[in-house]
Tab-separated table of C-alpha atoms in Angstrom:
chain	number	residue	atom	x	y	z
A	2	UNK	CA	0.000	0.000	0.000
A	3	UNK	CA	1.118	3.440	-0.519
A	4	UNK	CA	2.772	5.623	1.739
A	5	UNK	CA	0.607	8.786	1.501
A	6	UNK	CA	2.841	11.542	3.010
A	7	UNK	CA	-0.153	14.100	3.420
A	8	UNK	CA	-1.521	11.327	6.127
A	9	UNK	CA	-0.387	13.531	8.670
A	10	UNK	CA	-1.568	16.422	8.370
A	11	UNK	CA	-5.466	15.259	7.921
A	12	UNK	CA	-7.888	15.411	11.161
A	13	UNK	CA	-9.622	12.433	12.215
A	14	UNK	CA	-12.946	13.695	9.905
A	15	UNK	CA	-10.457	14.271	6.976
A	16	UNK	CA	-9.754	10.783	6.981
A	17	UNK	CA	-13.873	9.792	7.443
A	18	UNK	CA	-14.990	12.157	4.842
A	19	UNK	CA	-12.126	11.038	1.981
A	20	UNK	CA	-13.226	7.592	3.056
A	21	UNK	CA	-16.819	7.633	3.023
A	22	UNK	CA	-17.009	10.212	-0.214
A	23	UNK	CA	-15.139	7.174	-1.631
A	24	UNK	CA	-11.541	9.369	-2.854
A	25	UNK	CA	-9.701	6.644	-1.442
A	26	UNK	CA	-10.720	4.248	-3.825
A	27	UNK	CA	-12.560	6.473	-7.180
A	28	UNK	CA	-10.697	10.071	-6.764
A	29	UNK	CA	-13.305	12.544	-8.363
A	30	UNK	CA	-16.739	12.310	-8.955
A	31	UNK	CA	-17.357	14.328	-11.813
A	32	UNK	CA	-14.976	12.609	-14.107
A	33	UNK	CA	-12.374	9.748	-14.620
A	34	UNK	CA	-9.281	11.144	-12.192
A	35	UNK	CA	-7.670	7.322	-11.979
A	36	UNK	CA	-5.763	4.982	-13.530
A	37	UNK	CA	-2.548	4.900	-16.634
A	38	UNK	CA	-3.094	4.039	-20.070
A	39	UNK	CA	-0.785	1.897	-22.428
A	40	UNK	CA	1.285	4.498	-24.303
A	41	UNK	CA	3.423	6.774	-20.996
A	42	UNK	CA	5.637	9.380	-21.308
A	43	UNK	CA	7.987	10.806	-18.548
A	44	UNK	CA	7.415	14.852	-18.585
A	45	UNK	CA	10.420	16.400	-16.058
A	46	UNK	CA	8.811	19.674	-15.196
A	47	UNK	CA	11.915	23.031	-14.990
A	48	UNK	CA	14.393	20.865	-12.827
A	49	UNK	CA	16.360	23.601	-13.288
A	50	UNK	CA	19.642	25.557	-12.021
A	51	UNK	CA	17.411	28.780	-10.242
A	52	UNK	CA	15.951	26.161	-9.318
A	53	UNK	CA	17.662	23.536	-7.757
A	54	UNK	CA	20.645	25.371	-6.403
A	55	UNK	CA	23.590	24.476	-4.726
A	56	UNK	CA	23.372	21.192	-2.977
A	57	UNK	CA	22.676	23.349	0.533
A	58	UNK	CA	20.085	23.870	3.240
A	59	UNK	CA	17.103	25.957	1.378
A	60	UNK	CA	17.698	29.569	3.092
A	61	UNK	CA	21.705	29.640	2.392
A	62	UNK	CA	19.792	28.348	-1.560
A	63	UNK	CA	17.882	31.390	-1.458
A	64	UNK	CA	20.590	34.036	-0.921
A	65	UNK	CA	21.896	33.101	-4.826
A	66	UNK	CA	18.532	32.434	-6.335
A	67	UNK	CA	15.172	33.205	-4.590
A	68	UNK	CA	13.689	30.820	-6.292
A	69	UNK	CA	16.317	27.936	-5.335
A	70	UNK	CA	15.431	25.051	-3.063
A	71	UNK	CA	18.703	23.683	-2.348
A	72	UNK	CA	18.866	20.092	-0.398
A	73	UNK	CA	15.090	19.992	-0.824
A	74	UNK	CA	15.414	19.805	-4.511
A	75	UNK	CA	18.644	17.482	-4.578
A	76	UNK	CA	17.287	14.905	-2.849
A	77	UNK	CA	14.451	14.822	-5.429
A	78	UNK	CA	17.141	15.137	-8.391
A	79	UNK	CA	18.746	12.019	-7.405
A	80	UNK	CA	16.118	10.216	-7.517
A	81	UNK	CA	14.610	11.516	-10.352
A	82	UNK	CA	17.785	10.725	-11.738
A	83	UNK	CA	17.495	6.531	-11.028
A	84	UNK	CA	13.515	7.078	-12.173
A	85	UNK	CA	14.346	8.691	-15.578
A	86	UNK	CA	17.245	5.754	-16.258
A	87	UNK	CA	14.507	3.400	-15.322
A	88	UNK	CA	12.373	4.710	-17.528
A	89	UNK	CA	14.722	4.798	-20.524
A	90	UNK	CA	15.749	1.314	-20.076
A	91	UNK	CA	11.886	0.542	-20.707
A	92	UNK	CA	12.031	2.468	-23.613
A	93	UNK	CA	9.747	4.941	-22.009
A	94	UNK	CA	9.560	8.452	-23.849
A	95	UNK	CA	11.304	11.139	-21.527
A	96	UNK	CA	10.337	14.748	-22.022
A	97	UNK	CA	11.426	18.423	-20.615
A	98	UNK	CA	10.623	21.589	-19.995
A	99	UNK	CA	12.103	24.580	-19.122
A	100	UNK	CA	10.694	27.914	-17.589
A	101	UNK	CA	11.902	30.828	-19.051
A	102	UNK	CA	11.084	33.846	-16.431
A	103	UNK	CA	10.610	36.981	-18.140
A	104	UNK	CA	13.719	38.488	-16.364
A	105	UNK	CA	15.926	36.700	-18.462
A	106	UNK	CA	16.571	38.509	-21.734
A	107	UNK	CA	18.638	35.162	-22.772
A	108	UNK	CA	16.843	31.838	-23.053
A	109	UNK	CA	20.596	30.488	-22.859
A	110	UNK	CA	21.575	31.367	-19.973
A	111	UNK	CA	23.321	29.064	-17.742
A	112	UNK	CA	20.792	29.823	-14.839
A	113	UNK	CA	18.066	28.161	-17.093
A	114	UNK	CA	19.876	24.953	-17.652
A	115	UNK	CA	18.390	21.740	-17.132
A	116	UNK	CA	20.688	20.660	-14.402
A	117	UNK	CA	23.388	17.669	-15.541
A	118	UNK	CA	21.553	14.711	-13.314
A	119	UNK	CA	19.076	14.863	-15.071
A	120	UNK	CA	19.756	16.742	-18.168
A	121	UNK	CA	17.863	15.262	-21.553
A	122	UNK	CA	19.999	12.950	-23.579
A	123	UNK	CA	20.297	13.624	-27.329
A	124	UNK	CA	16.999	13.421	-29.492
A	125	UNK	CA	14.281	14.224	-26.358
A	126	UNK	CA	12.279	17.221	-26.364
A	127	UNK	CA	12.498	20.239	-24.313
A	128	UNK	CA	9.823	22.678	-24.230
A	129	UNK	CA	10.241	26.425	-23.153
A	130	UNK	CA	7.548	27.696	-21.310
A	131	UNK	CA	6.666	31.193	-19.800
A	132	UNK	CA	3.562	29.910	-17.192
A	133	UNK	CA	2.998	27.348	-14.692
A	134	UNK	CA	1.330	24.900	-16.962
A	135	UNK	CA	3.341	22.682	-19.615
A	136	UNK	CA	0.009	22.817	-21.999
A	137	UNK	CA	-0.656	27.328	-21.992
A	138	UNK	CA	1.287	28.751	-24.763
A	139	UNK	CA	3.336	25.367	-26.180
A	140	UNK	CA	2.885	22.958	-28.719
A	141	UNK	CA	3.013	19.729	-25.801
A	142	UNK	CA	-0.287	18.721	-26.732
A	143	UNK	CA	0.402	18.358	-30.480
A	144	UNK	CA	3.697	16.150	-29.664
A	145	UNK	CA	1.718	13.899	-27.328
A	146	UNK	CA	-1.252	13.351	-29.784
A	147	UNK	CA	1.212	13.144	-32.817
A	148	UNK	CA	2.689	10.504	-30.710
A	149	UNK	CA	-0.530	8.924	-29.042
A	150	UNK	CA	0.805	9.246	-25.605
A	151	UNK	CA	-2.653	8.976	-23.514
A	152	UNK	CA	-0.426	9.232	-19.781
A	153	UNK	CA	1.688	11.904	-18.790
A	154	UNK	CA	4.349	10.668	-15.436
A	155	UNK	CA	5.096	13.800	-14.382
A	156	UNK	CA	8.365	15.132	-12.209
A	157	UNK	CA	10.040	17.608	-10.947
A	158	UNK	CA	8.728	20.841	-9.489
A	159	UNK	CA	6.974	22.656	-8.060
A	160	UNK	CA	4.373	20.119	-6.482
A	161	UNK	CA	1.869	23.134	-5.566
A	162	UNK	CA	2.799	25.305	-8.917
A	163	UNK	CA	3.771	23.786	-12.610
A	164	UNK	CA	3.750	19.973	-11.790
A	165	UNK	CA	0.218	21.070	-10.046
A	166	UNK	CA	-0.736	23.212	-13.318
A	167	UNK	CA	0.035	20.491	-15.490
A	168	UNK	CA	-1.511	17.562	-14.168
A	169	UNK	CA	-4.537	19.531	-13.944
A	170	UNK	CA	-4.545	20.844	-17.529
A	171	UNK	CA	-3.185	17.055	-18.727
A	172	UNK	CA	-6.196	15.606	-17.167
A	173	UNK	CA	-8.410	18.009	-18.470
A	174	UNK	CA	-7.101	17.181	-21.971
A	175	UNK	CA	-8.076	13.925	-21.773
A	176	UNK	CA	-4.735	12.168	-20.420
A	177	UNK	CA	-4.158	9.918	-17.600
A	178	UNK	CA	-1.794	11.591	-15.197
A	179	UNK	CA	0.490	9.325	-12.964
A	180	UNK	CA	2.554	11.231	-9.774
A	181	UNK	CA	5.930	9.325	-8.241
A	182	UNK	CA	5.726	11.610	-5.119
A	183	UNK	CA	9.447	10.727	-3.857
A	184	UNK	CA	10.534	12.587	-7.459
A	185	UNK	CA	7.933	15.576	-7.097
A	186	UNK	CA	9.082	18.587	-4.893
A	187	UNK	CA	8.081	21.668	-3.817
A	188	UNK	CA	10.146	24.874	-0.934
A	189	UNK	CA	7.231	24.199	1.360
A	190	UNK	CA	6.751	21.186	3.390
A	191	UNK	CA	2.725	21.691	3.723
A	192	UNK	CA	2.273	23.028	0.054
A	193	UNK	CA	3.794	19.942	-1.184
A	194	UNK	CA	1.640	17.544	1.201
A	195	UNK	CA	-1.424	19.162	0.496
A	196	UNK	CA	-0.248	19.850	-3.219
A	197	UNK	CA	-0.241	15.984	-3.674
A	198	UNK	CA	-3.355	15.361	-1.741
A	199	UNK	CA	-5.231	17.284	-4.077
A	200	UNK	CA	-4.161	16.205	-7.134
A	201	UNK	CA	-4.939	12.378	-5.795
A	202	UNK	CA	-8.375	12.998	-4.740
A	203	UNK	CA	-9.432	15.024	-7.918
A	204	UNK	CA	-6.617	14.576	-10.894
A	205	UNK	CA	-4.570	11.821	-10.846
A	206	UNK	CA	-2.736	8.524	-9.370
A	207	UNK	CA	-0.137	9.531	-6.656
A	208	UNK	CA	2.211	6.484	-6.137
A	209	UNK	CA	5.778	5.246	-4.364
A	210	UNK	CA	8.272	5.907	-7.352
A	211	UNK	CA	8.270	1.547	-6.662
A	212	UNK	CA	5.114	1.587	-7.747
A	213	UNK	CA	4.950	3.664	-10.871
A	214	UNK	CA	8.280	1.518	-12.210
A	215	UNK	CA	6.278	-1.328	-12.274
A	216	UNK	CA	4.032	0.463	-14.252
A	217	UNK	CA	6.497	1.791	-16.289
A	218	UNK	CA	8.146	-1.843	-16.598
A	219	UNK	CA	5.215	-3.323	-17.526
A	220	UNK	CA	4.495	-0.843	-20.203
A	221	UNK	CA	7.832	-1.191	-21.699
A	222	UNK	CA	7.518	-5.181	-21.868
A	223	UNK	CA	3.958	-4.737	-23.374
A	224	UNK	CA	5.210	-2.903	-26.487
């Protein structure tokens, strides 16, 4: 069973009402918020050097970038890192995308770089952006129908911003969205937690990084 890390933060009629409304087992009501189809693609959402940071506690991060997370967001990398050489080796599709704040006057500069751990390997996609979703002002839907991807894995950060953003605007495009919360991340401890909790109970599956390889695995061994 999953290890839901929101668990503690919800009161004992939290629990009863997610429960009883039947989230636990269906996620929304209104329309199909569960499950993976047969055709996944990995999506790594602005894992990026204003970002991520040096490798530090989060407020010695923020004195270089404000927007850096520091050991919050390296302990995701590496482990997005194993995920997205998982994935590969099941000749799962890996995709990118960068935000490009409008600050930045060069799209090439080194503070928007993909950082190297888990920087694309030659031939996969990497979409600028300017917003929090993936889908506003890109052409990511067009690649993923062109390529009849119907379930978007989604990583990176942040859990309560762009990954948030995107899952919501993937499922409302029609696409299964699948969460590996270990390699999701977000500066704040309860906007993360609650970040997740949402997106299970109303967009998508939220699952051990295990427990989407299997998926993943399975996928691979099916095509």
């Amino acid at each position: 069973m999953t290890d839901r890390v929101w668990e503690d933060l919800l009161s004992e009629q939290d629990k009863r009402v997610i429960e009883k409304a039947g989230y636990d087992k269906d996620g929304a009501s209104s329309w199909e918020s569960r499950g993976a189809g047969e055709n996944p693609m990995v999506l790594v959402i602005d894992v990026q050097e204003l970002i991520v940071g040096d490798d530090v506690p989060i407020l010695e991060a923020v004195e270089e970038h404000r927007t850096a997370m520091g050991e919050i967001a390296w302990d995701a990398v590496d482990r997005i890192a194993d995920f997205l050489e998982f994935a590969r080796g099941n000749d799962i599709p890996v995709g990118y995308t960068r935000v490009v704040p409008s600050s930045y006057d060069d799209p090439d500069h080194e503070d928007l770089a993909i950082v190297d751990p888990v920087a694309p390997e030659q031939g996969e996609t990497v979409i600028d952006k300017s917003y929090a979703s993936a889908f506003y002002g890109t052409d990511l839907l067009a690649r993923l129908n062109r390529n009849d991807v119907d379930t978007l894995v989604v990583v990176g950060n942040s859990t309560s911003g762009c990954v948030r953003a995107t899952t919501v605007d993937a499922q409302q495009h029609g696409f299964d969205v699948v969460l590996p919360q270990e390699c999701i991340f977000d500066r704040i401890e309860a906007s993360h937690k609650i970040g997740l909790l949402d997106m299970w109970m109303k967009y998508a599956e939220v699952l051990e990084t295990a427990e989407v390889e299997d998926y993943l695995e399975s996928m691979g061994e099916s095509a």
